[in-house]
Amino acid sequence: MKRFVSALALCAAIIAGPAQAEGTYPDHTVRIVVPFPPGGITDVAGRLLADKLGQKFNQSFIVDNRPGAGSIIGSDIVAKAPGDGYTLLMGSIANAIIPVLYNKVPYDLHKDLTPLCQVVSVPNFLVVGATAPYKSVADLIKAAKASPGTLTFASTGVGASPHLTGEMFKAMAGIDVVHVPYKGSGPAQLDLMANRIAYMFDNGALGQVKGGKLRALAISSGTRSAVTPDIPTVAEAAIPGFDITSWYGLWAPKATPEPVVAQLRTAIAAAFADPGVQEKLAGLGAETKVRCGPDYAAFIDSETAKWGALIKTIGLKLEY
């Protein structure tokens, strides 16, 4: 009889365990690691999420900026953190690119991290200086073909999304232009305004476009953005099939319990369905795009495959 009672108690504990874990999470501060400096879309999205999750769970959610090595440093911190739901990664498209861009990475995206949800999508704006002679994507391509190897395009750094978007544009347009990497968007935009650079793709250019300092010829996504409906896509303007967006999403350490993962996915999706959050992101040219679980994991794999093919074609490899 005692054995029966003990076995029954054990079964009850197993059944109640996940519910109890879900019910008590979180009971102390949760850290959202942002692997980029403050101020960018990753950071803004992370802080908006921290605020919403803090309200929902009546617990402290803090953003911890850990920039460096194209997001490897911050991502590695989360990959090596305890799998208890108290350390999360607010990552981006960079996390899908890193495995095929670098010769060696200190963590494994699939073995060490669990994808939670994609939350934000933003096109790269194809921009030129406000006084540049190019009025359309066709003008830009025509000028590049007329003077092979002469025109330049800027990026925020080698291997970053704007750089690879520029390389994809170069390949699909069949043009020979010179890549000039900068340390961030600000310095590149200054040279673009002065017409020292012909063009660039930049997902942080909306403010300068609205201010009249840069001219947006197109956006990189396959469809027009609800945030900037008057700006055509590269696909409709000149290159059918061109479809690239920068995106942002969350991961947790691999060993995070499934009840906690499920709870976080539900809460994250609700946070980015909030009209106030969507309005703040729209001010940066971004839209909420939520997909969670297997859909998000499959999307990450498709992005890695797409960029891996391009990186192999152009022979680009970086050392960490």
PDB file of C-alpha atoms in Angstrom:
ATOM      1  CA  MET A   1       0.000   0.000   0.000  1.00  0.00           C
ATOM      2  CA  LYS A   2       2.819   2.397   0.875  1.00  0.00           C
ATOM      3  CA  ARG A   3       4.455   1.652  -2.470  1.00  0.00           C
ATOM      4  CA  PHE A   4       1.167   2.396  -4.246  1.00  0.00           C
ATOM      5  CA  VAL A   5       0.736   5.699  -2.405  1.00  0.00           C
ATOM      6  CA  SER A   6       4.356   6.675  -3.158  1.00  0.00           C
ATOM      7  CA  ALA A   7       3.940   5.829  -6.848  1.00  0.00           C
ATOM      8  CA  LEU A   8       0.702   7.798  -6.979  1.00  0.00           C
ATOM      9  CA  ALA A   9       2.381  10.777  -5.373  1.00  0.00           C
ATOM     10  CA  LEU A  10       5.245  10.554  -7.860  1.00  0.00           C
ATOM     11  CA  CYS A  11       2.830  10.525 -10.825  1.00  0.00           C
ATOM     12  CA  ALA A  12       0.989  13.511  -9.393  1.00  0.00           C
ATOM     13  CA  ALA A  13       4.263  15.388  -9.032  1.00  0.00           C
ATOM     14  CA  ILE A  14       5.251  14.617 -12.629  1.00  0.00           C
ATOM     15  CA  ILE A  15       1.880  15.816 -13.927  1.00  0.00           C
ATOM     16  CA  ALA A  16       1.862  18.920 -11.738  1.00  0.00           C
ATOM     17  CA  GLY A  17       5.537  19.754 -12.365  1.00  0.00           C
ATOM     18  CA  PRO A  18       5.162  21.627 -15.680  1.00  0.00           C
ATOM     19  CA  ALA A  19       2.079  23.466 -14.483  1.00  0.00           C
ATOM     20  CA  GLN A  20       3.861  24.486 -11.312  1.00  0.00           C
ATOM     21  CA  ALA A  21       6.921  25.638 -13.264  1.00  0.00           C
ATOM     22  CA  GLU A  22       4.706  27.661 -15.583  1.00  0.00           C
ATOM     23  CA  GLY A  23       2.740  29.121 -12.717  1.00  0.00           C
ATOM     24  CA  THR A  24       5.777  30.322 -10.780  1.00  0.00           C
ATOM     25  CA  TYR A  25       7.788  31.688 -13.733  1.00  0.00           C
ATOM     26  CA  PRO A  26       9.216  34.263 -13.488  1.00  0.00           C
ATOM     27  CA  ASP A  27       9.938  34.775  -9.804  1.00  0.00           C
ATOM     28  CA  HIS A  28      12.960  37.056 -10.254  1.00  0.00           C
ATOM     29  CA  THR A  29      14.541  39.398 -12.810  1.00  0.00           C
ATOM     30  CA  VAL A  30      14.743  38.254 -16.438  1.00  0.00           C
ATOM     31  CA  ARG A  31      17.587  39.535 -18.610  1.00  0.00           C
ATOM     32  CA  ILE A  32      17.086  40.207 -22.336  1.00  0.00           C
ATOM     33  CA  VAL A  33      20.512  40.322 -23.976  1.00  0.00           C
ATOM     34  CA  VAL A  34      20.718  42.639 -26.990  1.00  0.00           C
ATOM     35  CA  PRO A  35      23.934  41.884 -28.924  1.00  0.00           C
ATOM     36  CA  PHE A  36      24.114  45.393 -30.394  1.00  0.00           C
ATOM     37  CA  PRO A  37      24.665  48.901 -28.967  1.00  0.00           C
ATOM     38  CA  PRO A  38      21.723  50.952 -27.663  1.00  0.00           C
ATOM     39  CA  GLY A  39      19.617  52.908 -30.124  1.00  0.00           C
ATOM     40  CA  GLY A  40      19.081  50.508 -33.025  1.00  0.00           C
ATOM     41  CA  ILE A  41      15.932  48.587 -33.891  1.00  0.00           C
ATOM     42  CA  THR A  42      17.128  45.484 -31.993  1.00  0.00           C
ATOM     43  CA  ASP A  43      17.567  47.571 -28.862  1.00  0.00           C
ATOM     44  CA  VAL A  44      14.248  49.416 -29.280  1.00  0.00           C
ATOM     45  CA  ALA A  45      12.359  46.162 -29.852  1.00  0.00           C
ATOM     46  CA  GLY A  46      14.062  44.608 -26.832  1.00  0.00           C
ATOM     47  CA  ARG A  47      13.102  47.521 -24.585  1.00  0.00           C
ATOM     48  CA  LEU A  48       9.504  47.566 -25.809  1.00  0.00           C
ATOM     49  CA  LEU A  49       9.298  43.845 -25.096  1.00  0.00           C
ATOM     50  CA  ALA A  50      10.902  44.202 -21.665  1.00  0.00           C
ATOM     51  CA  ASP A  51       8.307  46.816 -20.738  1.00  0.00           C
ATOM     52  CA  LYS A  52       5.363  44.692 -21.896  1.00  0.00           C
ATOM     53  CA  LEU A  53       6.599  41.477 -20.280  1.00  0.00           C
ATOM     54  CA  GLY A  54       7.312  43.348 -17.061  1.00  0.00           C
ATOM     55  CA  GLN A  55       3.708  44.552 -16.997  1.00  0.00           C
ATOM     56  CA  LYS A  56       2.304  41.115 -17.796  1.00  0.00           C
ATOM     57  CA  PHE A  57       4.303  39.130 -15.266  1.00  0.00           C
ATOM     58  CA  ASN A  58       4.649  41.860 -12.636  1.00  0.00           C
ATOM     59  CA  GLN A  59       8.343  41.124 -12.648  1.00  0.00           C
ATOM     60  CA  SER A  60      11.474  42.981 -13.741  1.00  0.00           C
ATOM     61  CA  PHE A  61      12.675  42.419 -17.317  1.00  0.00           C
ATOM     62  CA  ILE A  62      15.899  44.282 -18.116  1.00  0.00           C
ATOM     63  CA  VAL A  63      17.820  44.861 -21.357  1.00  0.00           C
ATOM     64  CA  ASP A  64      21.530  44.074 -21.277  1.00  0.00           C
ATOM     65  CA  ASN A  65      23.423  45.440 -24.298  1.00  0.00           C
ATOM     66  CA  ARG A  66      26.401  43.217 -25.159  1.00  0.00           C
ATOM     67  CA  PRO A  67      27.633  44.361 -28.592  1.00  0.00           C
ATOM     68  CA  GLY A  68      30.577  42.998 -30.522  1.00  0.00           C
ATOM     69  CA  ALA A  69      31.668  40.696 -33.353  1.00  0.00           C
ATOM     70  CA  GLY A  70      28.504  41.181 -35.368  1.00  0.00           C
ATOM     71  CA  SER A  71      26.339  39.942 -32.427  1.00  0.00           C
ATOM     72  CA  ILE A  72      28.442  36.848 -31.626  1.00  0.00           C
ATOM     73  CA  ILE A  73      29.478  38.077 -28.167  1.00  0.00           C
ATOM     74  CA  GLY A  74      25.957  38.679 -26.884  1.00  0.00           C
ATOM     75  CA  SER A  75      24.578  35.557 -28.535  1.00  0.00           C
ATOM     76  CA  ASP A  76      27.297  33.425 -26.958  1.00  0.00           C
ATOM     77  CA  ILE A  77      26.396  34.754 -23.512  1.00  0.00           C
ATOM     78  CA  VAL A  78      22.826  33.495 -23.938  1.00  0.00           C
ATOM     79  CA  ALA A  79      23.904  30.209 -25.530  1.00  0.00           C
ATOM     80  CA  LYS A  80      26.012  29.447 -22.442  1.00  0.00           C
ATOM     81  CA  ALA A  81      23.468  30.714 -19.888  1.00  0.00           C
ATOM     82  CA  PRO A  82      21.410  28.343 -17.709  1.00  0.00           C
ATOM     83  CA  GLY A  83      18.301  27.060 -19.480  1.00  0.00           C
ATOM     84  CA  ASP A  84      15.836  28.438 -16.964  1.00  0.00           C
ATOM     85  CA  GLY A  85      14.093  31.218 -18.880  1.00  0.00           C
ATOM     86  CA  TYR A  86      15.888  34.026 -17.072  1.00  0.00           C
ATOM     87  CA  THR A  87      18.290  34.903 -19.896  1.00  0.00           C
ATOM     88  CA  LEU A  88      16.874  35.588 -23.367  1.00  0.00           C
ATOM     89  CA  LEU A  89      18.408  36.768 -26.632  1.00  0.00           C
ATOM     90  CA  MET A  90      16.885  39.593 -28.666  1.00  0.00           C
ATOM     91  CA  GLY A  91      18.665  38.675 -31.884  1.00  0.00           C
ATOM     92  CA  SER A  92      18.271  39.323 -35.576  1.00  0.00           C
ATOM     93  CA  ILE A  93      18.923  38.182 -39.123  1.00  0.00           C
ATOM     94  CA  ALA A  94      22.609  38.277 -38.140  1.00  0.00           C
ATOM     95  CA  ASN A  95      22.083  35.095 -36.112  1.00  0.00           C
ATOM     96  CA  ALA A  96      20.970  33.231 -39.237  1.00  0.00           C
ATOM     97  CA  ILE A  97      23.916  34.573 -41.254  1.00  0.00           C
ATOM     98  CA  ILE A  98      26.705  34.019 -38.719  1.00  0.00           C
ATOM     99  CA  PRO A  99      26.884  30.205 -39.046  1.00  0.00           C
ATOM    100  CA  VAL A 100      27.735  30.496 -42.767  1.00  0.00           C
ATOM    101  CA  LEU A 101      29.690  33.753 -42.617  1.00  0.00           C
ATOM    102  CA  TYR A 102      32.288  32.920 -39.966  1.00  0.00           C
ATOM    103  CA  ASN A 103      34.836  30.111 -40.129  1.00  0.00           C
ATOM    104  CA  LYS A 104      34.296  29.349 -36.444  1.00  0.00           C
ATOM    105  CA  VAL A 105      31.624  30.397 -33.945  1.00  0.00           C
ATOM    106  CA  PRO A 106      31.799  29.670 -30.181  1.00  0.00           C
ATOM    107  CA  TYR A 107      28.204  28.407 -30.047  1.00  0.00           C
ATOM    108  CA  ASP A 108      25.886  26.321 -32.215  1.00  0.00           C
ATOM    109  CA  LEU A 109      22.658  28.076 -33.193  1.00  0.00           C
ATOM    110  CA  HIS A 110      20.692  24.816 -33.324  1.00  0.00           C
ATOM    111  CA  LYS A 111      22.255  22.897 -30.448  1.00  0.00           C
ATOM    112  CA  ASP A 112      22.590  25.744 -27.945  1.00  0.00           C
ATOM    113  CA  LEU A 113      19.557  27.967 -28.582  1.00  0.00           C
ATOM    114  CA  THR A 114      15.789  27.467 -28.847  1.00  0.00           C
ATOM    115  CA  PRO A 115      13.956  29.824 -31.244  1.00  0.00           C
ATOM    116  CA  LEU A 116      11.038  31.575 -29.559  1.00  0.00           C
ATOM    117  CA  CYS A 117       9.468  34.062 -31.999  1.00  0.00           C
ATOM    118  CA  GLN A 118      10.301  36.394 -34.823  1.00  0.00           C
ATOM    119  CA  VAL A 119       8.780  39.747 -33.877  1.00  0.00           C
ATOM    120  CA  VAL A 120       9.829  42.513 -36.285  1.00  0.00           C
ATOM    121  CA  SER A 121      10.513  42.890 -40.007  1.00  0.00           C
ATOM    122  CA  VAL A 122      11.999  45.922 -41.701  1.00  0.00           C
ATOM    123  CA  PRO A 123      13.123  46.439 -45.297  1.00  0.00           C
ATOM    124  CA  ASN A 124      16.466  47.887 -46.206  1.00  0.00           C
ATOM    125  CA  PHE A 125      15.959  51.212 -47.936  1.00  0.00           C
ATOM    126  CA  LEU A 126      17.899  51.713 -51.161  1.00  0.00           C
ATOM    127  CA  VAL A 127      18.993  55.302 -50.648  1.00  0.00           C
ATOM    128  CA  VAL A 128      21.079  57.910 -52.439  1.00  0.00           C
ATOM    129  CA  GLY A 129      21.978  61.483 -51.549  1.00  0.00           C
ATOM    130  CA  ALA A 130      19.198  64.022 -51.878  1.00  0.00           C
ATOM    131  CA  THR A 131      21.146  65.785 -54.653  1.00  0.00           C
ATOM    132  CA  ALA A 132      22.348  62.619 -56.406  1.00  0.00           C
ATOM    133  CA  PRO A 133      21.480  62.316 -60.119  1.00  0.00           C
ATOM    134  CA  TYR A 134      19.679  58.986 -59.660  1.00  0.00           C
ATOM    135  CA  LYS A 135      15.896  59.347 -59.565  1.00  0.00           C
ATOM    136  CA  SER A 136      15.046  55.653 -59.828  1.00  0.00           C
ATOM    137  CA  VAL A 137      16.523  52.183 -59.457  1.00  0.00           C
ATOM    138  CA  ALA A 138      16.707  51.974 -63.250  1.00  0.00           C
ATOM    139  CA  ASP A 139      18.788  55.190 -63.326  1.00  0.00           C
ATOM    140  CA  LEU A 140      21.205  53.727 -60.795  1.00  0.00           C
ATOM    141  CA  ILE A 141      21.615  50.436 -62.650  1.00  0.00           C
ATOM    142  CA  LYS A 142      22.067  52.253 -65.964  1.00  0.00           C
ATOM    143  CA  ALA A 143      24.827  54.438 -64.484  1.00  0.00           C
ATOM    144  CA  ALA A 144      26.578  51.409 -62.975  1.00  0.00           C
ATOM    145  CA  LYS A 145      26.519  49.524 -66.280  1.00  0.00           C
ATOM    146  CA  ALA A 146      27.812  52.576 -68.135  1.00  0.00           C
ATOM    147  CA  SER A 147      30.896  52.773 -65.895  1.00  0.00           C
ATOM    148  CA  PRO A 148      31.782  49.292 -64.569  1.00  0.00           C
ATOM    149  CA  GLY A 149      33.843  49.293 -61.369  1.00  0.00           C
ATOM    150  CA  THR A 150      33.359  53.020 -60.809  1.00  0.00           C
ATOM    151  CA  LEU A 151      30.276  53.429 -58.649  1.00  0.00           C
ATOM    152  CA  THR A 152      30.481  52.636 -54.931  1.00  0.00           C
ATOM    153  CA  PHE A 153      27.970  51.338 -52.431  1.00  0.00           C
ATOM    154  CA  ALA A 154      28.297  51.717 -48.681  1.00  0.00           C
ATOM    155  CA  SER A 155      27.380  49.348 -45.873  1.00  0.00           C
ATOM    156  CA  THR A 156      27.363  49.336 -42.096  1.00  0.00           C
ATOM    157  CA  GLY A 157      30.074  46.673 -42.065  1.00  0.00           C
ATOM    158  CA  VAL A 158      31.296  43.559 -43.841  1.00  0.00           C
ATOM    159  CA  GLY A 159      28.814  40.693 -43.541  1.00  0.00           C
ATOM    160  CA  ALA A 160      26.004  42.807 -42.084  1.00  0.00           C
ATOM    161  CA  SER A 161      22.533  42.678 -43.626  1.00  0.00           C
ATOM    162  CA  PRO A 162      22.946  45.958 -45.590  1.00  0.00           C
ATOM    163  CA  HIS A 163      26.218  44.672 -47.081  1.00  0.00           C
ATOM    164  CA  LEU A 164      24.742  41.340 -48.132  1.00  0.00           C
ATOM    165  CA  THR A 165      21.628  43.044 -49.485  1.00  0.00           C
ATOM    166  CA  GLY A 166      23.943  45.204 -51.591  1.00  0.00           C
ATOM    167  CA  GLU A 167      25.791  42.126 -52.814  1.00  0.00           C
ATOM    168  CA  MET A 168      22.505  40.460 -53.758  1.00  0.00           C
ATOM    169  CA  PHE A 169      21.443  43.613 -55.610  1.00  0.00           C
ATOM    170  CA  LYS A 170      24.780  43.707 -57.408  1.00  0.00           C
ATOM    171  CA  ALA A 171      24.462  40.062 -58.471  1.00  0.00           C
ATOM    172  CA  MET A 172      20.823  40.215 -59.574  1.00  0.00           C
ATOM    173  CA  ALA A 173      21.265  43.526 -61.415  1.00  0.00           C
ATOM    174  CA  GLY A 174      24.423  42.298 -63.145  1.00  0.00           C
ATOM    175  CA  ILE A 175      26.474  45.346 -62.191  1.00  0.00           C
ATOM    176  CA  ASP A 176      30.099  45.862 -61.175  1.00  0.00           C
ATOM    177  CA  VAL A 177      30.284  48.276 -58.229  1.00  0.00           C
ATOM    178  CA  VAL A 178      32.737  48.685 -55.348  1.00  0.00           C
ATOM    179  CA  HIS A 179      31.756  47.949 -51.748  1.00  0.00           C
ATOM    180  CA  VAL A 180      32.904  50.454 -49.107  1.00  0.00           C
ATOM    181  CA  PRO A 181      32.290  49.239 -45.529  1.00  0.00           C
ATOM    182  CA  TYR A 182      31.794  51.721 -42.693  1.00  0.00           C
ATOM    183  CA  LYS A 183      31.674  51.343 -38.942  1.00  0.00           C
ATOM    184  CA  GLY A 184      27.973  51.932 -38.586  1.00  0.00           C
ATOM    185  CA  SER A 185      25.191  53.695 -40.424  1.00  0.00           C
ATOM    186  CA  GLY A 186      25.954  57.282 -39.350  1.00  0.00           C
ATOM    187  CA  PRO A 187      29.341  57.737 -41.080  1.00  0.00           C
ATOM    188  CA  ALA A 188      28.069  56.014 -44.228  1.00  0.00           C
ATOM    189  CA  GLN A 189      25.025  58.264 -44.403  1.00  0.00           C
ATOM    190  CA  LEU A 190      27.188  61.380 -44.071  1.00  0.00           C
ATOM    191  CA  ASP A 191      29.272  60.381 -47.100  1.00  0.00           C
ATOM    192  CA  LEU A 192      26.111  59.466 -48.965  1.00  0.00           C
ATOM    193  CA  MET A 193      24.637  62.917 -48.318  1.00  0.00           C
ATOM    194  CA  ALA A 194      27.836  64.459 -49.675  1.00  0.00           C
ATOM    195  CA  ASN A 195      27.649  62.208 -52.782  1.00  0.00           C
ATOM    196  CA  ARG A 196      31.003  60.652 -51.965  1.00  0.00           C
ATOM    197  CA  ILE A 197      29.208  57.292 -52.147  1.00  0.00           C
ATOM    198  CA  ALA A 198      26.681  56.439 -54.847  1.00  0.00           C
ATOM    199  CA  TYR A 199      24.165  54.443 -52.814  1.00  0.00           C
ATOM    200  CA  MET A 200      23.571  52.097 -49.920  1.00  0.00           C
ATOM    201  CA  PHE A 201      20.998  49.770 -48.420  1.00  0.00           C
ATOM    202  CA  ASP A 202      20.138  50.785 -44.869  1.00  0.00           C
ATOM    203  CA  ASN A 203      17.269  49.799 -42.580  1.00  0.00           C
ATOM    204  CA  GLY A 204      17.888  52.848 -40.407  1.00  0.00           C
ATOM    205  CA  ALA A 205      17.536  55.502 -43.095  1.00  0.00           C
ATOM    206  CA  LEU A 206      13.870  56.465 -42.730  1.00  0.00           C
ATOM    207  CA  GLY A 207      14.561  59.501 -40.538  1.00  0.00           C
ATOM    208  CA  GLN A 208      17.003  60.982 -43.065  1.00  0.00           C
ATOM    209  CA  VAL A 209      14.580  60.245 -45.895  1.00  0.00           C
ATOM    210  CA  LYS A 210      11.766  62.031 -44.090  1.00  0.00           C
ATOM    211  CA  GLY A 211      14.157  64.893 -43.308  1.00  0.00           C
ATOM    212  CA  GLY A 212      14.989  65.322 -47.000  1.00  0.00           C
ATOM    213  CA  LYS A 213      18.682  64.491 -46.621  1.00  0.00           C
ATOM    214  CA  LEU A 214      18.466  61.157 -48.421  1.00  0.00           C
ATOM    215  CA  ARG A 215      16.305  59.982 -51.320  1.00  0.00           C
ATOM    216  CA  ALA A 216      14.761  56.514 -51.120  1.00  0.00           C
ATOM    217  CA  LEU A 217      14.658  54.867 -54.537  1.00  0.00           C
ATOM    218  CA  ALA A 218      13.090  51.629 -53.300  1.00  0.00           C
ATOM    219  CA  ILE A 219      12.792  49.168 -50.449  1.00  0.00           C
ATOM    220  CA  SER A 220      14.247  45.672 -50.480  1.00  0.00           C
ATOM    221  CA  SER A 221      11.170  43.673 -49.404  1.00  0.00           C
ATOM    222  CA  GLY A 222       9.054  41.824 -51.951  1.00  0.00           C
ATOM    223  CA  THR A 223       5.957  43.901 -51.191  1.00  0.00           C
ATOM    224  CA  ARG A 224       5.503  47.537 -50.290  1.00  0.00           C
ATOM    225  CA  SER A 225       5.602  48.443 -46.638  1.00  0.00           C
ATOM    226  CA  ALA A 226       2.507  49.740 -44.853  1.00  0.00           C
ATOM    227  CA  VAL A 227       4.833  52.204 -43.131  1.00  0.00           C
ATOM    228  CA  THR A 228       6.103  53.709 -46.430  1.00  0.00           C
ATOM    229  CA  PRO A 229       3.466  52.767 -49.040  1.00  0.00           C
ATOM    230  CA  ASP A 230       4.662  55.362 -51.561  1.00  0.00           C
ATOM    231  CA  ILE A 231       8.139  53.855 -51.893  1.00  0.00           C
ATOM    232  CA  PRO A 232       8.294  51.093 -54.536  1.00  0.00           C
ATOM    233  CA  THR A 233      10.071  47.789 -54.072  1.00  0.00           C
ATOM    234  CA  VAL A 234      13.268  46.926 -55.904  1.00  0.00           C
ATOM    235  CA  ALA A 235      11.331  44.048 -57.438  1.00  0.00           C
ATOM    236  CA  GLU A 236       8.669  46.212 -59.037  1.00  0.00           C
ATOM    237  CA  ALA A 237      11.105  48.988 -59.945  1.00  0.00           C
ATOM    238  CA  ALA A 238      13.766  46.967 -61.743  1.00  0.00           C
ATOM    239  CA  ILE A 239      14.606  43.449 -60.482  1.00  0.00           C
ATOM    240  CA  PRO A 240      11.703  40.947 -60.330  1.00  0.00           C
ATOM    241  CA  GLY A 241      12.094  38.438 -57.519  1.00  0.00           C
ATOM    242  CA  PHE A 242      14.222  40.674 -55.303  1.00  0.00           C
ATOM    243  CA  ASP A 243      12.906  40.136 -51.774  1.00  0.00           C
ATOM    244  CA  ILE A 244      15.013  40.812 -48.697  1.00  0.00           C
ATOM    245  CA  THR A 245      14.085  42.039 -45.230  1.00  0.00           C
ATOM    246  CA  SER A 246      16.009  42.506 -42.038  1.00  0.00           C
ATOM    247  CA  TRP A 247      14.247  40.814 -39.148  1.00  0.00           C
ATOM    248  CA  TYR A 248      14.481  40.492 -35.398  1.00  0.00           C
ATOM    249  CA  GLY A 249      13.504  37.720 -33.019  1.00  0.00           C
ATOM    250  CA  LEU A 250      14.102  35.957 -29.745  1.00  0.00           C
ATOM    251  CA  TRP A 251      15.913  32.846 -28.601  1.00  0.00           C
ATOM    252  CA  ALA A 252      16.303  31.100 -25.235  1.00  0.00           C
ATOM    253  CA  PRO A 253      19.020  28.694 -24.077  1.00  0.00           C
ATOM    254  CA  LYS A 254      18.357  25.179 -25.368  1.00  0.00           C
ATOM    255  CA  ALA A 255      17.567  23.561 -22.008  1.00  0.00           C
ATOM    256  CA  THR A 256      14.775  26.010 -21.171  1.00  0.00           C
ATOM    257  CA  PRO A 257      11.735  23.963 -20.004  1.00  0.00           C
ATOM    258  CA  GLU A 258       8.983  23.630 -22.606  1.00  0.00           C
ATOM    259  CA  PRO A 259       6.263  25.096 -20.326  1.00  0.00           C
ATOM    260  CA  VAL A 260       8.379  28.228 -19.907  1.00  0.00           C
ATOM    261  CA  VAL A 261       9.104  28.355 -23.656  1.00  0.00           C
ATOM    262  CA  ALA A 262       5.366  28.088 -24.400  1.00  0.00           C
ATOM    263  CA  GLN A 263       4.556  30.782 -21.850  1.00  0.00           C
ATOM    264  CA  LEU A 264       7.166  33.114 -23.316  1.00  0.00           C
ATOM    265  CA  ARG A 265       5.984  32.576 -26.889  1.00  0.00           C
ATOM    266  CA  THR A 266       2.412  33.478 -25.946  1.00  0.00           C
ATOM    267  CA  ALA A 267       3.523  36.563 -24.033  1.00  0.00           C
ATOM    268  CA  ILE A 268       5.910  37.723 -26.775  1.00  0.00           C
ATOM    269  CA  ALA A 269       3.228  37.408 -29.468  1.00  0.00           C
ATOM    270  CA  ALA A 270       0.789  39.396 -27.330  1.00  0.00           C
ATOM    271  CA  ALA A 271       3.386  42.126 -26.679  1.00  0.00           C
ATOM    272  CA  PHE A 272       3.969  42.755 -30.382  1.00  0.00           C
ATOM    273  CA  ALA A 273       0.242  42.716 -31.135  1.00  0.00           C
ATOM    274  CA  ASP A 274      -0.075  45.820 -28.962  1.00  0.00           C
ATOM    275  CA  PRO A 275      -0.974  48.903 -31.088  1.00  0.00           C
ATOM    276  CA  GLY A 276       1.322  51.128 -29.047  1.00  0.00           C
ATOM    277  CA  VAL A 277       4.306  48.868 -29.722  1.00  0.00           C
ATOM    278  CA  GLN A 278       3.434  48.715 -33.425  1.00  0.00           C
ATOM    279  CA  GLU A 279       3.186  52.506 -33.621  1.00  0.00           C
ATOM    280  CA  LYS A 280       6.616  53.019 -32.063  1.00  0.00           C
ATOM    281  CA  LEU A 281       8.198  50.506 -34.434  1.00  0.00           C
ATOM    282  CA  ALA A 282       6.479  52.122 -37.423  1.00  0.00           C
ATOM    283  CA  GLY A 283       8.314  55.338 -36.567  1.00  0.00           C
ATOM    284  CA  LEU A 284      11.528  53.449 -37.379  1.00  0.00           C
ATOM    285  CA  GLY A 285      10.160  52.037 -40.632  1.00  0.00           C
ATOM    286  CA  ALA A 286       9.573  48.630 -39.039  1.00  0.00           C
ATOM    287  CA  GLU A 287       6.514  46.395 -38.895  1.00  0.00           C
ATOM    288  CA  THR A 288       5.591  43.675 -36.463  1.00  0.00           C
ATOM    289  CA  LYS A 289       5.924  40.221 -37.986  1.00  0.00           C
ATOM    290  CA  VAL A 290       5.253  37.463 -35.490  1.00  0.00           C
ATOM    291  CA  ARG A 291       5.922  33.790 -36.094  1.00  0.00           C
ATOM    292  CA  CYS A 292       6.790  31.368 -33.332  1.00  0.00           C
ATOM    293  CA  GLY A 293       7.997  27.838 -32.730  1.00  0.00           C
ATOM    294  CA  PRO A 294       8.449  25.539 -35.743  1.00  0.00           C
ATOM    295  CA  ASP A 295       7.468  28.252 -38.236  1.00  0.00           C
ATOM    296  CA  TYR A 296      10.173  30.533 -36.876  1.00  0.00           C
ATOM    297  CA  ALA A 297      12.738  27.703 -36.821  1.00  0.00           C
ATOM    298  CA  ALA A 298      11.989  26.822 -40.463  1.00  0.00           C
ATOM    299  CA  PHE A 299      12.273  30.486 -41.452  1.00  0.00           C
ATOM    300  CA  ILE A 300      15.681  30.763 -39.774  1.00  0.00           C
ATOM    301  CA  ASP A 301      16.897  27.704 -41.693  1.00  0.00           C
ATOM    302  CA  SER A 302      15.647  29.155 -44.998  1.00  0.00           C
ATOM    303  CA  GLU A 303      17.454  32.423 -44.311  1.00  0.00           C
ATOM    304  CA  THR A 304      20.700  30.608 -43.485  1.00  0.00           C
ATOM    305  CA  ALA A 305      20.455  28.656 -46.742  1.00  0.00           C
ATOM    306  CA  LYS A 306      19.732  31.774 -48.817  1.00  0.00           C
ATOM    307  CA  TRP A 307      22.601  33.805 -47.423  1.00  0.00           C
ATOM    308  CA  GLY A 308      24.918  30.810 -47.380  1.00  0.00           C
ATOM    309  CA  ALA A 309      24.511  30.443 -51.130  1.00  0.00           C
ATOM    310  CA  LEU A 310      25.361  34.118 -51.711  1.00  0.00           C
ATOM    311  CA  ILE A 311      28.307  34.082 -49.309  1.00  0.00           C
ATOM    312  CA  LYS A 312      29.730  31.040 -51.088  1.00  0.00           C
ATOM    313  CA  THR A 313      29.271  32.700 -54.492  1.00  0.00           C
ATOM    314  CA  ILE A 314      31.132  35.883 -53.504  1.00  0.00           C
ATOM    315  CA  GLY A 315      33.763  33.979 -51.510  1.00  0.00           C
ATOM    316  CA  LEU A 316      33.217  35.834 -48.244  1.00  0.00           C
ATOM    317  CA  LYS A 317      34.453  34.351 -44.976  1.00  0.00           C
ATOM    318  CA  LEU A 318      35.220  36.092 -41.686  1.00  0.00           C
ATOM    319  CA  GLU A 319      37.293  35.095 -38.669  1.00  0.00           C
ATOM    320  CA  TYR A 320      35.958  35.509 -35.136  1.00  0.00           C
TER     321      TYR A 320
END
